[in-house]
GROMACS .gro file of C-alpha atoms in nm:
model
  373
    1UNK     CA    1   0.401   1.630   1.328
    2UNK     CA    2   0.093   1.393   1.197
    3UNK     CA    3   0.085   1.555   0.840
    4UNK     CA    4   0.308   1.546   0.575
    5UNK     CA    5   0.521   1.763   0.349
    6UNK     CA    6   0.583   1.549   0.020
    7UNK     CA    7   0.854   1.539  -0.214
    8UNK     CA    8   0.860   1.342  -0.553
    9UNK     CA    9   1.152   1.240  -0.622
   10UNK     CA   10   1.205   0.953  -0.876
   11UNK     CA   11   1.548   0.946  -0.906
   12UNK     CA   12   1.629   0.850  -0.587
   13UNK     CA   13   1.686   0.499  -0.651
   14UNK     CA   14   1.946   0.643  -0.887
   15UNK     CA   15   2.109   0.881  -0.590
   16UNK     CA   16   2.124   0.582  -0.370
   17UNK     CA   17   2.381   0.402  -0.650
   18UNK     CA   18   2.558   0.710  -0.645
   19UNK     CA   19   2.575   0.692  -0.240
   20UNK     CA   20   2.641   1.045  -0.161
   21UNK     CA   21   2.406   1.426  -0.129
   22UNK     CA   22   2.660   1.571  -0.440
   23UNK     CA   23   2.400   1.352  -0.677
   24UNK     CA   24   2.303   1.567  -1.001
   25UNK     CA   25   2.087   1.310  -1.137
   26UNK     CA   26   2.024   1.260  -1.514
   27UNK     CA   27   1.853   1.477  -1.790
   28UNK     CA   28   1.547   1.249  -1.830
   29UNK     CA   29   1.510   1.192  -1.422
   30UNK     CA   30   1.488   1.548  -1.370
   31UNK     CA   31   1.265   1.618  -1.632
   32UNK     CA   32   0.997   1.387  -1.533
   33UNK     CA   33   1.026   1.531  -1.160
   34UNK     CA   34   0.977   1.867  -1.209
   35UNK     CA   35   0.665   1.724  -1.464
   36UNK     CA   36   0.530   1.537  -1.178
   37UNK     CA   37   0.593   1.722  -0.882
   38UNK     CA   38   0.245   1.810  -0.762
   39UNK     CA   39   0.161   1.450  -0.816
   40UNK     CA   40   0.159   1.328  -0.442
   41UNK     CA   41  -0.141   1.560  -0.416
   42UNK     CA   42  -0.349   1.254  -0.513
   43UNK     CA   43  -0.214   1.021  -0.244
   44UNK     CA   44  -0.193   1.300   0.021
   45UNK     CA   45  -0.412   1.339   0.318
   46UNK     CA   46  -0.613   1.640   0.459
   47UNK     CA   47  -0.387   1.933   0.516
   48UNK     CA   48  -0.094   1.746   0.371
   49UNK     CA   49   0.140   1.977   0.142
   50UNK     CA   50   0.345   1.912  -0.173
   51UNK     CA   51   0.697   2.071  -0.217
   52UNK     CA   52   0.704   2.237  -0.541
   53UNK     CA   53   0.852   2.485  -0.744
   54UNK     CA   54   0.554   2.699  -0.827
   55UNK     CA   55   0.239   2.568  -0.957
   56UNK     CA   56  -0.036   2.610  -1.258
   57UNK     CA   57  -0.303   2.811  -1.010
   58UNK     CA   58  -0.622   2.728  -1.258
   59UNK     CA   59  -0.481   2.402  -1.326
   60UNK     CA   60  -0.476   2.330  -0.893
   61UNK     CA   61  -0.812   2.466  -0.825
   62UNK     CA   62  -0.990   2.320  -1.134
   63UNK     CA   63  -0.896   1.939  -0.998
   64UNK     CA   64  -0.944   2.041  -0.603
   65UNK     CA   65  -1.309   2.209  -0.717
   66UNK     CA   66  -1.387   1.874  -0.900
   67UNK     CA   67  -1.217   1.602  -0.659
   68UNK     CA   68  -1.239   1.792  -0.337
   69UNK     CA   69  -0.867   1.752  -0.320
   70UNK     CA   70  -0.830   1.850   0.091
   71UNK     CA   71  -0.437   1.894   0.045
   72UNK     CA   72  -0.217   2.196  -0.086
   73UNK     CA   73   0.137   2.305  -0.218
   74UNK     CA   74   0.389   2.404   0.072
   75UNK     CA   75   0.373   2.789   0.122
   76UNK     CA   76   0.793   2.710   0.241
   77UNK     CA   77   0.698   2.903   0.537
   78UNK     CA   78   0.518   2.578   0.733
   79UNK     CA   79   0.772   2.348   0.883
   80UNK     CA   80   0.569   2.222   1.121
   81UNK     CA   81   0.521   1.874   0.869
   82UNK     CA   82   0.699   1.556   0.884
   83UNK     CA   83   0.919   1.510   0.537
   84UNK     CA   84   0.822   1.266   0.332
   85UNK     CA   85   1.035   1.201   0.008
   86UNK     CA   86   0.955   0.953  -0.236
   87UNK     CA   87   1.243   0.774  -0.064
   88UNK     CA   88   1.511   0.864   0.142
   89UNK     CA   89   1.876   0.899   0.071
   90UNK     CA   90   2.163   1.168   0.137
   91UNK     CA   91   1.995   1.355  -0.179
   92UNK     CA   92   1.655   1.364  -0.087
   93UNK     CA   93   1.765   1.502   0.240
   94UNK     CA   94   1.980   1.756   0.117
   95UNK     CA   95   1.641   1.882  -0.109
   96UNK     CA   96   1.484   1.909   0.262
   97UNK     CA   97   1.819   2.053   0.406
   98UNK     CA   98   1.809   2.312   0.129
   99UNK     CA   99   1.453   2.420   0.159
  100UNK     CA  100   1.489   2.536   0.562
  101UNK     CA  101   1.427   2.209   0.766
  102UNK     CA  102   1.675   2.174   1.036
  103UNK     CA  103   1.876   1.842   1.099
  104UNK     CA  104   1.708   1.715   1.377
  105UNK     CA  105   1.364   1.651   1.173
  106UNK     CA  106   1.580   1.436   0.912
  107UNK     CA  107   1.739   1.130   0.894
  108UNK     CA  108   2.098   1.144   1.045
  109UNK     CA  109   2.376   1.005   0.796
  110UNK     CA  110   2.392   0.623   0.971
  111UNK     CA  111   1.973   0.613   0.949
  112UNK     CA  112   2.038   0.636   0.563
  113UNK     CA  113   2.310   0.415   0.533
  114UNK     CA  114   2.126   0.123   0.635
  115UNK     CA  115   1.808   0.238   0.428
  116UNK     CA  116   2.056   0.243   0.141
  117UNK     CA  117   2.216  -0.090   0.266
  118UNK     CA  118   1.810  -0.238   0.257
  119UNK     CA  119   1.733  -0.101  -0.052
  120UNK     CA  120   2.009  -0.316  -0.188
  121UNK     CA  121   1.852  -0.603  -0.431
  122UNK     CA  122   2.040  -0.864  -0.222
  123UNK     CA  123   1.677  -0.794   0.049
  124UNK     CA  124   1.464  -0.903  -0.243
  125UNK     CA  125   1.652  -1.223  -0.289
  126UNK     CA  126   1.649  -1.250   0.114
  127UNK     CA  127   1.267  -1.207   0.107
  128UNK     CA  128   1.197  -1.481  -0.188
  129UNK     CA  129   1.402  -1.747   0.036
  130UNK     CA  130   1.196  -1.651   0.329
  131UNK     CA  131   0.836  -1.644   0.127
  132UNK     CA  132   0.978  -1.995  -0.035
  133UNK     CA  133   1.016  -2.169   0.341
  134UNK     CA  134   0.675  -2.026   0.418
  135UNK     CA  135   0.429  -2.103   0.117
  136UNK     CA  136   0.330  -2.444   0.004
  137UNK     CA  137   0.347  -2.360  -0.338
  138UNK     CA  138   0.652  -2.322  -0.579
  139UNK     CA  139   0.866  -1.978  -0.582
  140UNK     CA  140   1.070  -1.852  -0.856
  141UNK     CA  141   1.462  -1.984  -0.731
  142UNK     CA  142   1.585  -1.648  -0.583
  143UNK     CA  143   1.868  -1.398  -0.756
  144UNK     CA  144   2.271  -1.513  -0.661
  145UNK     CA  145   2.512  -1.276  -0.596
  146UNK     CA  146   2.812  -1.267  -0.775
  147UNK     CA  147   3.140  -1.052  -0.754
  148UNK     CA  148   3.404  -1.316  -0.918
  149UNK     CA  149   3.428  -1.307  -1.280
  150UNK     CA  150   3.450  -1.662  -1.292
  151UNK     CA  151   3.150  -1.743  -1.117
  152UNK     CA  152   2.958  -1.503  -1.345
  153UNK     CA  153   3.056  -1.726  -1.649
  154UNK     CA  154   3.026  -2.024  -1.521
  155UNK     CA  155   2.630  -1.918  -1.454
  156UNK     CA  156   2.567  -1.742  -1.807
  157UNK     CA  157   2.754  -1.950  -2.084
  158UNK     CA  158   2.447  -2.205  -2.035
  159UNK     CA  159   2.122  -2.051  -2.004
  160UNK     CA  160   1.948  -1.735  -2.051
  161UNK     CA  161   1.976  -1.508  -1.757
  162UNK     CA  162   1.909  -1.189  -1.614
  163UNK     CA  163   2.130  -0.984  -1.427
  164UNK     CA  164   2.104  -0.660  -1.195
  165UNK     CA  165   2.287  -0.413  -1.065
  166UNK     CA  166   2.251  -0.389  -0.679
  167UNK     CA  167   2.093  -0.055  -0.704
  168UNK     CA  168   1.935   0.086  -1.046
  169UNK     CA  169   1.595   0.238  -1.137
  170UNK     CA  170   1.327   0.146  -1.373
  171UNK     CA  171   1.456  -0.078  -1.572
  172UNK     CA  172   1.823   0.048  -1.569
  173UNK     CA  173   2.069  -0.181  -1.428
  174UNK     CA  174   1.848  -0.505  -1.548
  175UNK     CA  175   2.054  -0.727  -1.856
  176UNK     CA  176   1.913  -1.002  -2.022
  177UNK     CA  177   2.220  -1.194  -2.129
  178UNK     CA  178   2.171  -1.494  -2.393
  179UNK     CA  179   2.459  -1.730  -2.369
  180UNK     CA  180   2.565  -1.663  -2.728
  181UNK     CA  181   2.660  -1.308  -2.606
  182UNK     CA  182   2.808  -1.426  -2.231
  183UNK     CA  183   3.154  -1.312  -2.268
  184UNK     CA  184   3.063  -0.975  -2.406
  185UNK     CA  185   2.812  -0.901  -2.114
  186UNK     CA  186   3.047  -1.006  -1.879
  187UNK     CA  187   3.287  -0.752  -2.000
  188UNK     CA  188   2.997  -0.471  -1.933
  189UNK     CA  189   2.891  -0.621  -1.593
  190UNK     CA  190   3.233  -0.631  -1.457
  191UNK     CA  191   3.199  -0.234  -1.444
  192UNK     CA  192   2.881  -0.277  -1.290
  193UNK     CA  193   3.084  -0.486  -1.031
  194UNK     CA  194   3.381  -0.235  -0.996
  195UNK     CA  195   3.170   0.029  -0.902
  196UNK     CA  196   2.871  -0.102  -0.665
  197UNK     CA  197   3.053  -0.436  -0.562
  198UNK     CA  198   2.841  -0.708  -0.725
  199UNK     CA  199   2.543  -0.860  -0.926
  200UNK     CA  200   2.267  -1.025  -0.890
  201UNK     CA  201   2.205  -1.335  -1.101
  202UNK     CA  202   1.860  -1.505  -1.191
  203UNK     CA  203   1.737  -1.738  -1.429
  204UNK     CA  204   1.529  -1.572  -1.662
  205UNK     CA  205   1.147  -1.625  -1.641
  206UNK     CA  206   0.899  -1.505  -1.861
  207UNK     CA  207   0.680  -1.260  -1.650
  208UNK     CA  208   0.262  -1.389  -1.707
  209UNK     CA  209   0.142  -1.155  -1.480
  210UNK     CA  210   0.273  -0.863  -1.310
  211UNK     CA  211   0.136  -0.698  -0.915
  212UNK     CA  212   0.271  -0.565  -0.637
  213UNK     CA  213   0.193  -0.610  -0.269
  214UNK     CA  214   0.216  -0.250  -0.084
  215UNK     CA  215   0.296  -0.235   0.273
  216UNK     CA  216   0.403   0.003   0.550
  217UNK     CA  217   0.665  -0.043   0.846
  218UNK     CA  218   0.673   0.203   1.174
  219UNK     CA  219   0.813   0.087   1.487
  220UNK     CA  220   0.904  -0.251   1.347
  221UNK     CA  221   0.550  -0.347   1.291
  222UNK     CA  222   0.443  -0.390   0.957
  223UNK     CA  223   0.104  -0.301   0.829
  224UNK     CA  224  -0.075  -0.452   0.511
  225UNK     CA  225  -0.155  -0.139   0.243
  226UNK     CA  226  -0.292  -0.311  -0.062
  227UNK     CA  227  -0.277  -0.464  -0.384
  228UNK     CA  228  -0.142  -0.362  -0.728
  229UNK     CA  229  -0.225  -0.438  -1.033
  230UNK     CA  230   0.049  -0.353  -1.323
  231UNK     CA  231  -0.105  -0.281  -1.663
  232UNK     CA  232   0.082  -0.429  -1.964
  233UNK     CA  233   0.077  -0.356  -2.345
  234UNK     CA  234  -0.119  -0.662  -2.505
  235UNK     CA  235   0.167  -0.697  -2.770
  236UNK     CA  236   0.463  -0.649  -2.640
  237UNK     CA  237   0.410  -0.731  -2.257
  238UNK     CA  238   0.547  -0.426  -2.162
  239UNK     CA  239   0.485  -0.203  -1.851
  240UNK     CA  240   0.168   0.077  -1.884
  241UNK     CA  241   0.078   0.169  -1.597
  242UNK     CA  242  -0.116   0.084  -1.277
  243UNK     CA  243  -0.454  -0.053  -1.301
  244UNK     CA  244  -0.713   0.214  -1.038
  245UNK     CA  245  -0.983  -0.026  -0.906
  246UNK     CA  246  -1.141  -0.115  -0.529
  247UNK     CA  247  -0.912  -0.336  -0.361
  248UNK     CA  248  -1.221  -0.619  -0.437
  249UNK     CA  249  -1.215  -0.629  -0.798
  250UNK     CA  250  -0.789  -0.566  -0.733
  251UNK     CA  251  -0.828  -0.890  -0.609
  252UNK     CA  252  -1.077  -1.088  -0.795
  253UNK     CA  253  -0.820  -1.025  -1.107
  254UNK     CA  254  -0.518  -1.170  -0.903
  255UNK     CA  255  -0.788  -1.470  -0.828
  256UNK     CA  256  -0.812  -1.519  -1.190
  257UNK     CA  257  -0.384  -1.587  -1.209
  258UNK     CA  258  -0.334  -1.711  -0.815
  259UNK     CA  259  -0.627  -1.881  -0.662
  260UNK     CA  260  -0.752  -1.708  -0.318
  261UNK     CA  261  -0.600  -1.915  -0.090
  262UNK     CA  262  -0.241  -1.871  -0.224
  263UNK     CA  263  -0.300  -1.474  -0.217
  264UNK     CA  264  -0.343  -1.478   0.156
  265UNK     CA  265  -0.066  -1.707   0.197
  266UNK     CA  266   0.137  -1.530   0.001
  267UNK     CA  267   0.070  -1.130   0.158
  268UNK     CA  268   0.094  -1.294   0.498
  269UNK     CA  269   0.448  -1.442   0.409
  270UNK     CA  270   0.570  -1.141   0.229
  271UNK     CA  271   0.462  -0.992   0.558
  272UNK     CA  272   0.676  -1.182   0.797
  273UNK     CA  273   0.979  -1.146   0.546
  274UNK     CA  274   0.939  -0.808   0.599
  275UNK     CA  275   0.888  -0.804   0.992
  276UNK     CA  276   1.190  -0.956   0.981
  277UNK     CA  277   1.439  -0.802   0.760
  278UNK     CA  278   1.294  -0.460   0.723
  279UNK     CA  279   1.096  -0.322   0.963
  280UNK     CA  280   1.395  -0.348   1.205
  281UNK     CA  281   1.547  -0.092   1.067
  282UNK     CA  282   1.335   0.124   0.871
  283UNK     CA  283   0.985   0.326   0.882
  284UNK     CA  284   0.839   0.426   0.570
  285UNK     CA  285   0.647   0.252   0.264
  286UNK     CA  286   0.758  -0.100   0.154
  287UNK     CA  287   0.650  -0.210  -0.231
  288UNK     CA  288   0.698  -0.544  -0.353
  289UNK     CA  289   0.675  -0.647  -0.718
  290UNK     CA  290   0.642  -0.975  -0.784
  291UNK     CA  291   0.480  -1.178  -1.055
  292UNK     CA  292   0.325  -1.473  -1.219
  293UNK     CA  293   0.521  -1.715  -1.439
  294UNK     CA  294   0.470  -2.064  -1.568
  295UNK     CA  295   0.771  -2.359  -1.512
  296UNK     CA  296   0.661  -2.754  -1.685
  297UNK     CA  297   0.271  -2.688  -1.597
  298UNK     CA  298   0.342  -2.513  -1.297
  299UNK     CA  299   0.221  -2.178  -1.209
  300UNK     CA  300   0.529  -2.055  -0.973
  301UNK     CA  301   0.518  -1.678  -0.829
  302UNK     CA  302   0.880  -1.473  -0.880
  303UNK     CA  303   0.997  -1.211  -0.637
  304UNK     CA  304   1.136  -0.923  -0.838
  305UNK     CA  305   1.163  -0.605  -0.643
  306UNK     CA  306   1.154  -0.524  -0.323
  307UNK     CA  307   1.133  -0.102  -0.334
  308UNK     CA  308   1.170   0.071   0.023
  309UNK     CA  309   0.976   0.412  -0.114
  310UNK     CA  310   0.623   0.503  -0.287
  311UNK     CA  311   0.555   0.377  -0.559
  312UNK     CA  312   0.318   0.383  -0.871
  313UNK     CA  313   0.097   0.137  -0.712
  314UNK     CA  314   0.069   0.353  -0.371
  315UNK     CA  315  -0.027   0.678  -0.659
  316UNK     CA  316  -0.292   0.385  -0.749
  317UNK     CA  317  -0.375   0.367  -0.416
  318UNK     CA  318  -0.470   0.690  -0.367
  319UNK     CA  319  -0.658   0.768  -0.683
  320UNK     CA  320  -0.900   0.482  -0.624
  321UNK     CA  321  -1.066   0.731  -0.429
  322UNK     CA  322  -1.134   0.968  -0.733
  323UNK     CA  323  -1.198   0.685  -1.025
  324UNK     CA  324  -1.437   0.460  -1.078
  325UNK     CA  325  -1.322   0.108  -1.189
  326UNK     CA  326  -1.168   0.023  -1.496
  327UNK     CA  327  -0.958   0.319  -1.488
  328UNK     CA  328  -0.569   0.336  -1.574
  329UNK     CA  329  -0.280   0.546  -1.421
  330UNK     CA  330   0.014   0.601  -1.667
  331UNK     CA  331   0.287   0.840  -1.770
  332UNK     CA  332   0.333   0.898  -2.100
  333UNK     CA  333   0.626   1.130  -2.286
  334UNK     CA  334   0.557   1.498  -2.415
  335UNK     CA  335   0.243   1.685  -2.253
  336UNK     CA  336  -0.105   1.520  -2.351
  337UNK     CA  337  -0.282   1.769  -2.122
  338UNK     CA  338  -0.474   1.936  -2.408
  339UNK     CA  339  -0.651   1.622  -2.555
  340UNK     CA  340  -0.778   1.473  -2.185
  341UNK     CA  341  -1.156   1.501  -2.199
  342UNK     CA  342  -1.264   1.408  -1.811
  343UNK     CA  343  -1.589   1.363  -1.706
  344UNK     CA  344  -1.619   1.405  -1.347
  345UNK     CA  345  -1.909   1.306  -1.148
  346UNK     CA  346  -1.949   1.352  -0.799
  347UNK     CA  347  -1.605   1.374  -0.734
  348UNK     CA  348  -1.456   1.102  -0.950
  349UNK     CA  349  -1.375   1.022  -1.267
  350UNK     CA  350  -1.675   0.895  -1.489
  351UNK     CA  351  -1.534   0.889  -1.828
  352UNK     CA  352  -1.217   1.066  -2.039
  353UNK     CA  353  -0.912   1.096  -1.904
  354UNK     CA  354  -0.784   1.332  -1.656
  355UNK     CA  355  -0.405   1.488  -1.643
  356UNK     CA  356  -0.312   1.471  -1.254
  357UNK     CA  357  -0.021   1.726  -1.309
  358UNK     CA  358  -0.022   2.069  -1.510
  359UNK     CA  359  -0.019   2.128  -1.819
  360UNK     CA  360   0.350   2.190  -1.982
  361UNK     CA  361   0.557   1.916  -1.870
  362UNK     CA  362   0.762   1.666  -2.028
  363UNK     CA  363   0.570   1.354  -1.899
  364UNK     CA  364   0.223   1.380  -1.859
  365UNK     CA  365   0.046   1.193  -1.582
  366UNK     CA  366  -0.266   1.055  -1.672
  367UNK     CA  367  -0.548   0.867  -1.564
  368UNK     CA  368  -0.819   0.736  -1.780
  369UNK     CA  369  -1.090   0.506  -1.776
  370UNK     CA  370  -1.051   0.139  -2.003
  371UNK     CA  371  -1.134  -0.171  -1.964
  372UNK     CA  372  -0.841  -0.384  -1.772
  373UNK     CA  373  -1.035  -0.675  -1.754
   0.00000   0.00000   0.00000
C-alpha cells in the first residue's frame, strides 16, 4: 500500500494525555478538525485520499482546476491505502477502526504505547542533552523532571520558570511561573502530577527566533525533510503561522539568526538524536521545534518540542509547491473564506490569499502572500 489515506486529527496530542480510544476530545479541538479536514490535500501525493465527512464539491474542484491538486477525498469504499493520521494513538485508530479498516493494517495496542511513551516531553529533553554533547556551540540547559513537591519548590521560589505537562497540545499544559506566585502554581501543577505522573521544569528563555527541523523515520533510518520557519506577530511575539518559501531562502533567513555552519551541525545532530531514540521504535513524521535565544552575549539554540506527527511546518512543506515566496500559512478563528482574493498563476499562488479548506468552518485555513523578510 504506497499511497495514503489521511486523517487530520489535531487533537491527538490531547487523546494521547488521555491514554485510552474512549477520548471525546474538547469543543474547540473538534471544531477546528472538522474545519480543516480536507487540509492534508495540500501535502498529499498523487492518488492520495483525505478522510472526510463530505465535502464543498465547487469549493474541491475550483482549487484542483487551479493547483492541479492530483489527490482526492476517500470514496470509504477504497481500503487498499496505508492510514495515515496526523498522529497515532488508541483514538486515531479507533477513527480508522470505525470507518471499515481491519486490525491488521493498524497499529496493535503495544505499537502505540511506546509511540505514546516517545511522544512524552521527557524525549525532547533526551534529544537537547544529546544535540548539547554533539555541537560546539551553547544549548539551552535541557527541561528536569519533577514528581516530588519539594523538588518543584525548591526549583521555582528563585527564578522564573516554565513548566509542562508531559503530554499537552498547543500551548496547553505550558506555565510560566514567576517566583512571586510559586506556591500557588505548585498547588495547580501537583494535579498535573497526579494525573500524568510528572513535570517538566526549564528555565525560562525568551524565544528570538522560532523554526522547526522536519524529519522522517522508517525502518530505523531517519531521513532529513526540511526546514521551518514559524511566523510571529511583530508586537507581541506570538505564534502566526508558518512562513511558505523554497527550502533556499528557508534557509538564508535561519543564516541571518544561526550562521551556516551551525545549521548543518545542528540538523545533523538533531539527526543522530533521533536515530537513536526514535527511529527504534517508531515510523512516521518527526517535527522538532526549537529556537533562538540570547544568554550574556551569547546566541544559544533551545530545544522545545519534539512532536512525533505532521505538523504545520510539514502543511508548509507541501504548499511550497503552490506559492511563490513570501507567502504565509495560518489559521485564523471564524470563516474568512469570502474576503480571500487569490491570484493564481500557473498553478500557484501569485498574489491574495487563498482559503485551503471550504468555506463554512470555524477556523479558516489560509495562505497568503506578505513579506516575511
Amino acid at each position: 500500500m504506497n499511497n495514503r489515506l489521511w486523517l487530520f486529527y489535531p487533537e491527538n496530542d490531547i487523546a494521547l494525555a488521555h491514554g485510552g480510544a474512549n477520548f471525546t476530545a474538547p469543543p474547540a479541538a473538534v471544531k477546528l478538525r472538522r474545519s480543516g479536514e480536507v487540509l492534508p490535500i495540500w501535502m498529499a501525493d498523487a492518488d492520495d485520499r483525505v478522510l472526510c465527512n463530505g465535502v464543498n464539491e465547487r469549493w474541491l474542484n475550483e482549487v484542483t482546476t487551479a493547483f492541479g491538486l492530483k489527490a482526492d477525498v476517500w470514496n470509504h469504499e477504497d481500503f487498499n491505502l496505508a492510514p495515515t493520521p496526523w498522529g497515532w494513538s488508541e483514538a486515531s485508530k479507533r477513527v480508522f477502526e470505525k470507518n471499515g479498516f481491519s486490525p491488521n493494517t493498524l497499529p496493535t495496542s503495544e505499537t502505540l504505547a511506546k509511540y505514546r511513551m516517545l511522544s512524552h516531553r521527557r524525549t525532547a529533553a533526551e534529544i537537547s542533552h544529546r544535540v548539547a554533547d554533539s555541537v560546539n556551540f551553547p544549548i539551552w540547559p535541557a527541561a528536569v523532571e519533577v514528581s516530588a513537591r519539594e523538588i518543584l519548590h525548591d526549583m521555582l521560589r528563585n527564578r522564573p520558570m516554565v513548566v509542562k505537562a508531559p503530554w499537552s497540545s498547543s500551548g496547553r499544559g505550558v506555565t510560566f511561573v514567576d517566583p512571586a506566585h510559586c506556591d500557588s502554581a505548585i498547588q495547580r501543577l501537583e494535579g498535573t502530577i497526579r494525573k500524568q505522573g510528572s513535570v517538566l521544569v526549564e528555565e525560562y528563555a525568551p524565544g528570538h527566533f522560532d523554526f522547526a527541523m522536519l524529519f522522517s523515520c522508517e525502518n530505523g533510518c531517519v531521513t532529513y525533510r526540511g526546514l521551518s520557519i514559524f511566523a510571529t506577530d511583530a508586537a507581541t511575539g506570538q505564534y502566526r503561522g508558518n512562513v511558505v518559501d523554497t527550502q533556499d531562502n528557508l534557509e538564508a533567513i535561519l543564516s541571518k539568526r544561526l550562521e551556516c555552519d551551525k545549521t548543518e551541525s545542528l540538523r545533523r545532530a538533531l539527526a543522530k538524536a533521533i536515530e537513536a531514540i526514535i527511529a527504534p521504535e517508531y515510523d512516521g513524521p518527526v517535527g522538532i521545534d526549537l529556537f533562538v535565544t540570547e544568554q550574556n552575549g551569547l546566541r544559544l539554540v533551545h530545544v522545545v518540542e519534539s512532536n512525533l506527527r505532521w505538523t504545520m511546518g510539514f502543511v508548509a512543506l507541501g504548499l511550497a509547491r503552490y506559492g511563490n515566496s513570501q507567502a504565509v500559512f495560518e489559521i485564523v478563528p471564524g470563516d474568512i473564506s469570502a474576503s480571500c482574493k487569490p491570484v493564481v498563476h500557473n498553478g500557484k499562488l501569485s498574489s491574495g490569499s487563498l482559503a485551503l479548506t471550504p468555506p463554512g468552518g470555524d477556523f479558516s485555513f489560509i495562505l497568503k502572500i506578505e513579506n516575511h523578510t
